Coordinates of C-alpha atoms and ligand atoms in Angstrom, one line a residue:
Chain A
M1 CA -38.3 10.7 44.4
K2 CA -41.5 9.8 42.6
A3 CA -41.7 13.3 41.2
R4 CA -38.2 13.0 39.9
I5 CA -38.9 9.8 38.0
A6 CA -42.0 11.4 36.6
D7 CA -39.9 14.4 35.5
R8 CA -37.5 12.0 33.7
W9 CA -40.4 10.4 31.7
L10 CA -41.7 13.8 30.8
A11 CA -38.3 14.8 29.6
V12 CA -38.3 11.9 27.2
I13 CA -41.9 12.4 26.0
S14 CA -41.5 15.8 24.5
P15 CA -38.6 15.1 22.1
L16 CA -40.0 11.7 21.3
G17 CA -43.4 13.2 20.5
L18 CA -41.8 15.8 18.2
L19 CA -40.0 13.0 16.3
L20 CA -43.2 11.1 16.0
L21 CA -45.1 14.1 14.7
W22 CA -42.4 14.9 12.3
E23 CA -42.4 11.3 10.9
G24 CA -46.2 11.3 10.7
L25 CA -46.3 14.6 8.8
S26 CA -43.6 13.3 6.4
R27 CA -45.5 10.0 5.8
A28 CA -48.7 11.9 5.2
G29 CA -46.9 13.9 2.6
L30 CA -47.3 17.2 4.4
L31 CA -43.5 17.6 4.7
D32 CA -41.4 17.1 1.6
A33 CA -39.0 14.3 2.4
R34 CA -36.5 15.7 -0.1
F35 CA -36.0 18.9 1.8
I36 CA -36.9 17.8 5.3
T37 CA -35.5 14.3 6.0
P38 CA -37.9 12.3 8.1
P39 CA -36.5 10.8 11.4
S40 CA -36.5 7.3 10.1
A41 CA -34.3 8.3 7.1
I42 CA -32.0 10.3 9.5
G43 CA -31.8 7.1 11.5
R44 CA -30.7 5.1 8.5
T45 CA -28.2 7.7 7.5
L46 CA -26.8 7.7 11.1
V47 CA -26.4 3.9 10.9
A48 CA -24.7 4.1 7.5
L49 CA -22.3 6.9 8.6
T50 CA -21.4 4.9 11.7
R51 CA -20.7 1.8 9.7
T52 CA -18.3 3.6 7.4
G53 CA -16.6 5.1 10.5
E54 CA -17.1 8.6 9.3
L55 CA -19.5 9.7 12.0
P56 CA -17.5 8.3 14.9
Y57 CA -14.4 10.0 13.5
H58 CA -15.9 13.4 13.2
V59 CA -17.7 13.2 16.6
G60 CA -14.5 12.0 18.2
V61 CA -12.6 15.0 16.8
S62 CA -15.2 17.5 18.0
V63 CA -15.5 15.9 21.5
E64 CA -11.7 15.9 21.9
R65 CA -11.6 19.5 21.0
I66 CA -14.4 20.4 23.4
I67 CA -12.9 18.5 26.3
A68 CA -9.4 19.8 25.8
G69 CA -10.7 23.4 25.4
F70 CA -13.0 23.0 28.3
L71 CA -10.2 22.0 30.6
L72 CA -7.8 24.5 29.2
G73 CA -10.3 27.3 29.7
S74 CA -12.0 26.4 32.9
I75 CA -9.1 25.4 35.2
P76 CA -7.2 28.7 35.0
A77 CA -10.6 30.5 35.1
V78 CA -11.5 28.9 38.4
A79 CA -8.1 29.6 39.9
L80 CA -8.1 33.2 38.8
G81 CA -11.8 33.7 39.7
L82 CA -11.1 32.5 43.2
A83 CA -8.2 34.9 43.5
M84 CA -10.3 37.8 42.2
G85 CA -13.1 36.9 44.6
L86 CA -10.7 36.7 47.6
S87 CA -8.5 39.7 46.9
R88 CA -9.7 43.2 46.4
S89 CA -6.4 44.2 44.7
V90 CA -6.4 41.4 42.3
R91 CA -10.0 42.3 41.4
A92 CA -9.1 46.0 40.9
L93 CA -6.2 45.0 38.8
L94 CA -7.9 42.5 36.4
M95 CA -11.6 43.5 36.4
P96 CA -11.2 46.3 33.7
I97 CA -9.5 43.9 31.3
V98 CA -12.0 41.2 31.9
A99 CA -15.0 43.6 31.6
A100 CA -13.6 44.8 28.3
I101 CA -12.9 41.4 26.7
Y102 CA -15.9 39.5 28.1
P103 CA -18.5 40.9 25.8
I104 CA -16.6 40.4 22.5
P105 CA -18.2 37.4 20.7
K106 CA -15.4 35.0 20.8
I107 CA -16.1 33.6 17.3
A108 CA -15.2 37.0 16.0
I109 CA -11.6 36.4 17.3
Y110 CA -11.5 33.1 15.4
P111 CA -10.0 34.4 12.2
L112 CA -7.2 36.0 14.2
I113 CA -6.6 32.8 16.1
I114 CA -6.3 30.9 12.8
F115 CA -3.9 33.5 11.6
Y116 CA -1.7 32.9 14.6
L117 CA -2.2 29.2 15.3
G118 CA -3.1 27.7 11.9
I119 CA -6.1 25.7 11.0
G120 CA -5.2 22.7 13.1
E121 CA -6.2 21.5 16.6
A122 CA -4.5 24.4 18.4
S123 CA -6.9 27.0 17.0
K124 CA -10.0 24.9 17.8
V125 CA -9.0 24.1 21.3
S126 CA -8.1 27.7 21.9
I127 CA -11.3 29.2 20.7
V128 CA -13.3 26.8 23.0
A129 CA -11.0 27.6 25.9
L130 CA -11.3 31.3 25.3
S131 CA -15.1 31.3 24.9
I132 CA -15.7 29.6 28.3
F133 CA -12.8 31.2 30.2
F134 CA -14.6 34.5 31.0
L135 CA -17.9 32.9 31.8
V136 CA -16.3 30.6 34.3
L137 CA -14.1 33.3 35.7
L138 CA -16.9 35.8 36.3
N139 CA -19.2 33.1 37.8
T140 CA -16.4 31.9 40.1
M141 CA -15.6 35.4 41.3
A142 CA -19.3 36.2 41.9
G143 CA -19.5 32.9 43.8
V144 CA -16.7 33.8 46.2
L145 CA -18.2 37.3 46.7
G146 CA -21.6 35.8 47.4
V147 CA -20.3 33.6 50.2
D148 CA -21.7 34.7 53.6
R149 CA -19.1 36.8 55.4
T150 CA -19.8 34.9 58.6
Y151 CA -18.2 31.8 57.1
F152 CA -14.9 33.7 56.5
N153 CA -15.1 35.0 60.0
I154 CA -15.6 31.5 61.4
A155 CA -12.4 30.4 59.5
R156 CA -10.4 33.4 60.9
A157 CA -11.8 33.0 64.4
Y158 CA -10.6 29.4 64.5
G159 CA -7.2 30.5 63.3
A160 CA -7.3 29.7 59.5
Q161 CA -4.3 30.6 57.4
S162 CA -5.0 32.0 53.9
I163 CA -4.7 28.5 52.3
D164 CA -7.3 27.2 54.8
V165 CA -9.7 30.0 54.0
F166 CA -9.2 29.2 50.3
T167 CA -9.8 25.4 50.6
T168 CA -12.4 25.3 53.4
I169 CA -14.5 28.4 52.7
A170 CA -14.0 30.1 49.3
W171 CA -13.8 27.0 47.2
P172 CA -16.7 25.0 48.6
G173 CA -18.7 28.2 49.0
A174 CA -18.2 29.2 45.3
L175 CA -18.8 25.7 43.9
P176 CA -22.5 26.2 43.1
S177 CA -21.6 29.3 41.0
I178 CA -18.6 27.6 39.5
F179 CA -20.9 24.9 38.2
T180 CA -23.3 27.5 36.8
G181 CA -20.3 28.9 34.9
L182 CA -19.2 25.5 33.7
K183 CA -22.7 24.6 32.5
L184 CA -23.1 27.9 30.6
G185 CA -19.6 27.5 29.3
M186 CA -20.3 24.0 28.0
G187 CA -23.2 25.4 26.0
F188 CA -21.0 28.0 24.5
A189 CA -18.3 25.5 23.9
L190 CA -20.6 23.5 21.7
I191 CA -21.8 26.5 19.8
V192 CA -18.4 27.8 19.3
I193 CA -16.8 24.5 18.2
V194 CA -19.4 23.7 15.6
G195 CA -19.2 27.3 14.4
A196 CA -15.4 27.1 14.2
E197 CA -15.6 23.8 12.3
L198 CA -18.0 25.3 9.8
L199 CA -15.7 28.3 9.2
G200 CA -12.4 26.6 8.8
S201 CA -11.6 23.0 9.5
D202 CA -11.1 19.6 7.9
A203 CA -12.8 17.4 10.5
G204 CA -15.5 17.6 13.2
I205 CA -19.2 17.7 13.3
G206 CA -19.3 21.2 12.0
F207 CA -17.1 20.2 9.1
L208 CA -19.4 17.3 8.3
I209 CA -22.4 19.5 8.2
W210 CA -20.7 22.1 6.0
R211 CA -19.4 19.5 3.5
S212 CA -22.9 17.9 3.4
Y213 CA -24.3 21.3 2.5
Q214 CA -21.8 21.6 -0.4
I215 CA -22.8 18.2 -1.8
F216 CA -26.5 18.7 -1.0
A217 CA -26.7 15.8 1.4
I218 CA -29.6 17.0 3.5
D219 CA -30.0 13.8 5.4
V220 CA -26.4 14.0 6.6
M221 CA -26.9 17.7 7.7
F222 CA -29.9 16.6 9.8
A223 CA -27.9 13.7 11.2
G224 CA -25.1 16.2 12.2
L225 CA -27.6 18.4 13.9
L226 CA -29.1 15.5 15.8
V227 CA -25.7 14.3 17.0
T228 CA -24.9 17.8 18.1
A229 CA -28.2 17.9 20.1
V230 CA -27.4 14.6 21.7
L231 CA -23.8 15.7 22.5
G232 CA -25.2 18.8 24.3
W233 CA -27.6 16.7 26.2
L234 CA -24.8 14.2 27.3
A235 CA -22.7 17.1 28.3
T236 CA -25.4 18.5 30.5
I237 CA -26.1 15.2 32.3
T238 CA -22.4 14.7 32.8
L239 CA -22.0 18.1 34.4
D240 CA -25.1 17.5 36.5
W241 CA -23.7 14.2 37.7
L242 CA -20.3 15.9 38.5
E243 CA -22.2 18.6 40.3
R244 CA -24.0 16.2 42.6
R245 CA -20.7 14.3 43.3
A246 CA -18.8 17.5 44.0
M247 CA -21.5 18.9 46.3
P248 CA -23.1 16.1 48.3
W249 CA -24.4 18.7 50.7
R250 CA -26.8 19.9 48.1
T251 CA -28.2 16.7 46.7
E252 CA -31.5 16.9 48.5
H253 CA -32.2 20.6 47.7
K254 CA -33.7 19.9 44.4
Chain B
M1 CA -3.1 37.1 61.3
L2 CA -2.4 38.2 64.9
R3 CA -5.1 37.1 67.3
A4 CA -5.8 39.2 70.3
A5 CA -5.2 36.1 72.4
D6 CA -1.6 35.9 71.1
Q7 CA -0.8 39.6 71.6
V8 CA -1.4 39.8 75.3
G9 CA -1.0 36.7 77.5
T10 CA -1.3 37.2 81.2
G11 CA -1.4 33.6 82.1
L12 CA -4.7 34.2 84.0
A13 CA -7.7 32.4 82.7
G14 CA -10.1 35.3 82.7
I15 CA -11.0 38.2 80.5
D16 CA -9.7 41.7 81.3
V17 CA -10.9 44.6 79.2
A18 CA -9.8 48.2 79.9
G19 CA -10.8 51.4 78.2
L20 CA -11.8 49.5 75.0
S21 CA -13.2 51.7 72.2
K22 CA -14.0 50.8 68.6
A23 CA -15.1 53.1 65.8
Y24 CA -16.2 51.8 62.5
Q25 CA -15.3 53.8 59.4
G26 CA -18.6 55.2 58.2
R27 CA -19.6 57.3 55.2
H28 CA -19.5 60.5 57.4
G29 CA -16.3 59.8 59.2
P30 CA -15.8 57.3 62.1
S31 CA -18.9 56.2 63.9
P32 CA -18.3 54.9 67.5
A33 CA -19.6 51.4 68.3
L34 CA -17.9 50.9 71.7
Q35 CA -16.9 53.7 74.0
D36 CA -14.5 53.1 76.9
V37 CA -15.6 49.6 77.8
T38 CA -14.1 48.3 81.0
F39 CA -14.9 45.0 82.7
A40 CA -13.4 41.7 83.8
V41 CA -14.6 38.2 83.8
R42 CA -13.0 35.9 86.4
A43 CA -11.6 32.5 85.5
G44 CA -14.3 30.0 85.5
E45 CA -17.1 32.6 85.7
F46 CA -20.2 32.5 83.5
A47 CA -20.9 36.1 82.6
A48 CA -23.9 37.3 80.6
L49 CA -23.9 40.5 78.5
I50 CA -27.2 42.2 77.7
G51 CA -27.8 45.4 75.9
P52 CA -30.1 46.9 73.3
S53 CA -29.8 45.9 69.7
G54 CA -26.9 47.6 67.9
C55 CA -25.1 48.6 71.1
G56 CA -21.9 46.8 70.1
K57 CA -22.1 43.3 71.7
T58 CA -21.1 41.5 68.6
T59 CA -18.3 44.0 68.0
L60 CA -17.0 43.4 71.5
L61 CA -17.0 39.6 71.0
H62 CA -15.3 40.0 67.6
I63 CA -12.5 42.0 69.2
L64 CA -12.1 39.4 71.9
A65 CA -12.0 36.7 69.3
G66 CA -9.3 38.5 67.4
L67 CA -11.4 39.2 64.3
I68 CA -11.2 43.0 64.5
E69 CA -8.8 45.4 66.1
P70 CA -10.0 47.9 68.7
T71 CA -9.4 51.6 68.1
A72 CA -8.2 52.1 71.7
G73 CA -7.9 50.2 74.9
S74 CA -6.5 46.9 75.9
V75 CA -7.7 43.3 76.1
S76 CA -6.0 40.7 78.2
L77 CA -6.8 37.1 77.7
P78 CA -5.2 33.9 78.9
R79 CA -2.0 32.7 77.3
R80 CA -2.6 30.1 74.6
H81 CA -1.8 26.6 75.4
P82 CA -0.8 24.2 72.6
G83 CA -3.7 22.0 71.5
R84 CA -6.2 24.5 72.8
L85 CA -7.7 27.6 71.4
G86 CA -7.5 30.9 73.4
T87 CA -11.0 31.9 72.6
A88 CA -13.7 30.1 70.7
L89 CA -16.7 32.1 69.4
V90 CA -20.1 30.7 68.8
F91 CA -21.4 33.1 66.2
Q92 CA -24.7 35.0 66.0
G93 CA -27.1 33.5 63.5
A94 CA -26.5 30.6 61.1
S95 CA -22.9 29.6 61.3
T96 CA -22.6 25.9 60.6
L97 CA -20.6 25.4 57.4
P98 CA -23.2 24.0 54.9
W99 CA -20.6 22.0 53.0
M100 CA -19.4 20.0 55.9
T101 CA -21.1 17.2 57.8
A102 CA -21.9 17.7 61.5
L103 CA -18.8 15.8 62.4
D104 CA -16.5 17.8 60.1
N105 CA -18.1 21.0 61.4
V106 CA -17.3 20.1 64.9
A107 CA -13.8 19.0 63.9
Y108 CA -13.2 22.2 61.9
G109 CA -11.3 24.2 64.7
L110 CA -9.2 21.1 65.4
R111 CA -8.4 20.7 61.7
L112 CA -7.2 24.3 61.5
M113 CA -5.1 23.8 64.7
G114 CA -3.4 20.9 62.9
V115 CA -4.7 18.1 65.1
P116 CA -4.1 14.8 63.3
A117 CA -7.1 13.3 61.5
R118 CA -7.5 10.3 63.9
E119 CA -7.4 12.4 67.0
R120 CA -9.7 15.1 65.8
R121 CA -12.3 12.7 64.7
E122 CA -12.2 11.1 68.1
R123 CA -12.5 14.5 69.9
A124 CA -15.2 15.7 67.5
R125 CA -17.2 12.5 68.1
Q126 CA -16.9 13.0 71.8
H127 CA -18.2 16.5 71.6
L128 CA -20.9 15.7 69.2
G129 CA -22.0 13.0 71.7
Q130 CA -21.9 15.6 74.4
V131 CA -24.6 17.5 72.6
G132 CA -26.6 14.4 71.8
L133 CA -25.9 14.3 68.0
L134 CA -23.6 11.4 67.6
A135 CA -26.3 9.7 65.4
F136 CA -26.1 12.7 63.1
S137 CA -22.4 12.7 62.5
D138 CA -22.7 12.3 58.8
A139 CA -25.7 14.6 58.3
Y140 CA -25.2 17.9 56.5
P141 CA -26.5 21.0 58.2
H142 CA -29.6 21.3 55.9
Q143 CA -30.7 17.9 57.1
L144 CA -30.7 19.2 60.7
S145 CA -33.1 21.3 62.6
E146 CA -32.2 24.8 63.8
G147 CA -31.7 23.6 67.3
M148 CA -29.4 20.8 66.1
R149 CA -27.4 23.2 64.0
Q150 CA -26.9 25.4 67.1
R151 CA -25.7 22.3 69.1
V152 CA -23.2 21.7 66.3
N153 CA -21.9 25.2 66.6
I154 CA -21.5 24.9 70.3
A155 CA -19.8 21.5 70.0
R156 CA -17.4 23.0 67.4
A157 CA -16.4 25.7 69.9
L158 CA -16.1 23.3 72.8
A159 CA -14.0 20.8 70.8
T160 CA -11.2 23.3 70.6
D161 CA -11.1 23.2 74.4
P162 CA -10.9 27.0 74.6
A163 CA -9.7 28.9 77.7
I164 CA -12.6 31.3 77.0
L165 CA -15.9 30.5 75.4
L166 CA -17.6 33.5 73.7
M167 CA -21.3 33.0 72.7
D168 CA -23.2 35.5 70.6
E169 CA -26.9 35.0 71.1
P170 CA -26.6 31.3 70.4
F171 CA -30.2 30.5 71.2
A172 CA -31.9 33.6 69.7
D173 CA -33.4 31.8 66.7
L174 CA -34.8 28.9 68.7
D175 CA -38.4 28.4 69.9
E176 CA -39.0 28.6 73.7
Q177 CA -38.9 24.9 74.4
N178 CA -35.8 24.3 72.5
R179 CA -34.1 27.2 74.1
L180 CA -34.9 25.9 77.6
L181 CA -33.5 22.5 76.5
L182 CA -30.3 23.9 75.1
Q183 CA -29.8 26.2 78.1
D184 CA -30.1 23.1 80.3
E185 CA -27.5 21.3 78.2
L186 CA -25.2 24.2 78.1
L187 CA -25.2 24.5 81.9
R188 CA -24.7 20.7 82.3
I189 CA -21.6 20.8 80.0
W190 CA -20.3 24.0 81.6
Q191 CA -20.7 22.4 85.0
E192 CA -18.1 19.7 84.0
D193 CA -15.1 21.9 83.5
R194 CA -16.3 25.4 84.3
K195 CA -14.8 27.4 81.4
T196 CA -14.8 31.1 81.5
V197 CA -17.9 32.1 79.5
L198 CA -19.1 35.5 78.1
F199 CA -22.6 34.9 76.8
V200 CA -24.4 37.6 74.9
T201 CA -28.2 37.5 75.0
H202 CA -31.3 39.7 74.5
S203 CA -33.2 37.7 77.0
L204 CA -33.2 38.8 80.6
D205 CA -34.5 35.4 81.7
E206 CA -31.7 33.7 79.8
A207 CA -29.1 35.9 81.4
I208 CA -30.4 35.2 84.9
R209 CA -30.8 31.4 84.3
L210 CA -27.3 30.9 83.0
S211 CA -24.9 33.4 84.5
D212 CA -23.1 34.3 87.7
R213 CA -23.1 37.9 86.8
V214 CA -24.9 40.1 84.2
L215 CA -23.1 42.9 82.5
V216 CA -25.4 45.6 81.2
M217 CA -24.4 47.6 78.2
S218 CA -25.7 51.1 77.2
A219 CA -27.2 52.0 73.9
S220 CA -24.7 52.8 71.1
P221 CA -21.9 53.6 71.5
G222 CA -21.8 50.7 74.1
R223 CA -20.4 51.1 77.6
I224 CA -20.8 48.8 80.6
T225 CA -23.3 50.6 82.8
A226 CA -24.0 48.0 85.4
E227 CA -22.7 44.7 86.7
V228 CA -25.4 42.7 88.5
P229 CA -24.4 39.5 90.4
V230 CA -26.9 36.6 90.2
P231 CA -27.3 35.2 93.7
L232 CA -28.7 31.9 92.7
G233 CA -27.0 28.6 93.6
R234 CA -25.8 25.9 91.3
P235 CA -26.5 23.5 89.8
R236 CA -29.6 25.4 88.8
D237 CA -33.0 24.0 88.3
F238 CA -35.2 26.4 86.3
Q239 CA -38.3 25.0 87.9
V240 CA -37.0 26.0 91.3
I241 CA -35.3 29.3 90.6
R242 CA -38.5 30.5 88.9
Q243 CA -40.2 30.3 92.3
D244 CA -37.3 32.1 94.0
P245 CA -38.2 35.7 95.0
A246 CA -34.7 36.7 94.1
Y247 CA -35.5 35.8 90.5
G248 CA -38.3 38.3 90.2
A249 CA -36.3 41.0 92.0
L250 CA -33.3 40.5 89.7
S251 CA -35.4 40.5 86.6
A252 CA -37.0 43.8 87.7
R253 CA -33.6 45.3 88.6
L254 CA -32.1 44.4 85.2
W255 CA -35.1 45.7 83.3
G256 CA -34.7 48.9 85.3
E257 CA -31.1 49.2 84.1
L258 CA -31.9 48.3 80.6
R259 CA -35.2 50.2 80.0
E260 CA -33.7 53.6 79.5
E261 CA -31.1 52.2 77.1
V262 CA -33.5 50.3 75.0
L263 CA -35.7 53.5 74.8
R264 CA -32.6 55.5 73.8
A265 CA -31.6 52.9 71.2
S266 CA -35.1 52.9 69.6
R267 CA -35.2 56.6 69.5
S268 CA -31.9 57.0 67.7
Ligands
ATP1 N1 -18.5 46.0 59.9 C1 -19.2 47.1 60.3 N2 -19.0 48.3 59.7 C2 -19.6 49.4 60.1 N3 -20.4 49.5 61.1 C3 -20.6 48.3 61.8 C4 -20.0 47.1 61.4 N4 -20.5 46.1 62.3 C5 -21.3 46.8 63.2 N5 -21.4 48.1 62.9 C6 -22.2 49.0 63.7 O1 -21.7 49.0 65.0 C7 -22.8 49.0 65.9 C8 -22.7 47.8 66.8 O2 -23.0 46.7 66.0 P1 -23.0 45.2 66.7 O3 -23.3 44.2 65.6 O4 -21.8 45.0 67.5 O5 -24.3 45.3 67.7 P2 -25.0 44.2 68.5 O6 -25.0 44.8 69.9 O7 -24.3 42.9 68.4 O8 -26.4 44.2 67.9 P3 -27.5 43.0 67.9 O9 -28.0 42.8 69.3 O10 -28.6 43.5 67.0 O11 -26.8 41.8 67.4 C9 -24.0 49.1 65.1 O12 -24.4 50.5 65.0 C10 -23.6 48.7 63.7 O13 -24.4 49.3 62.7
MG2 MG1 -24.9 41.1 67.6

């Protein structure tokens, strides 16, 4: 417990130290504040952007897209991953397709998606969903395949129907891998949504950064980056929290 | 899935195995694991099964539990009664479900049998109490010791009130003191309702301490090569039977039966 609290402090110290160093170098004139906005100025910009409502609007748009895309991608991925893990024939049927599509950088499909779905929300949500779908799918399948065979035998020996095997063995057994997939997927979701908003969008954090580039508002670009970093961090602790809630039997492992 | 216990019901409460063979599909064609195994365990009898590693003991128990199909031969087990399991198997090695509390682990069989939540909690608590773990109802397996986990596995099997209890080296991973303790507990519980038990073990001492009769299996492919009755009274006190001259004689006899097979197994 003590060690965990210490870890938390250490986790705060390193980013804080970096910001302090940055600010110090800037004040000492070693960093040109016109090109590299010091943290204090980024802070002022953040406050101003929040006052005008611009920042909350763009963040809100991006977060909605991420959450919608995340759910749209991960729920079917988990369902299909469990099916592929449990059934050899489903695996044989789908694995070739999955293996072929998985390595394509999903952002490369984005222009095609815009072509079909337009530049609105549907294309953003779809690209996020697509980019995490395969990650979650493959991790879920690997999770089921990694479950000790004895556990399946226990279920069968005690008379489990297929649905029981699914709910009492495959699902809880694969949960750790499912969460690995979800966390990786969340990272990709952030990368992809900001990328997609840079490429073609009229709202969102990526759009904010891109527009700021066009008007040479460097402080806003830094503010956008900082917000993205914080979003990523929030997503991670949310998923960590969910993971602990979903798997109480593992809480004391770490 | 069809369980062996559903396929043949004789109404008797023992195990009857005749001409049982099992070959696994290997890379170079079928490889025999069991060859013409024939034996019977009477209702209420505690039988031990010993044999060298890899001779097919687990395979035999898995067939009896309905997990795998034999290649040939017949198995006859008691008819299933509603609310009871025909056979309950305590698996070899770690077999508590890590994602369930001790109580849920014990209630697992009952849950699959469709016993209502209230009743199965009650029954599970009773069996958890029987193995002295009531205080650990809400603990997860990783919070328990190896011996406690094995108690949970045994309680899980007993909670289903099986006609036949199959145990696959349940105490193999325990240290000597814990093993003695659990053997004692198992006998005490068994004494209460005298279920039919088939108990696989590597330990000659354990077989003698627990059972009414020891079945000796040959090296792979397994056959039953000897059936040795244990002429020791019950309830048994390990302190006392250790002094009994019959104990030493029995141990020597069993080792005599087993020695050749173990040598054969280690050579192959
Ligand atoms: N699923 C399987 N597929 C192929 N061969 C198997 C399988 N399970 C067991 N075998 C083989 O069958 C033989 C008997 O195995 P089994 O596990 O029944 O032995 P055992 O007597 O329980 O051994 P131990 O005392 O080490 O637990 C072994 O040669 C083993 O390699
Ligand atoms: Mg075995």
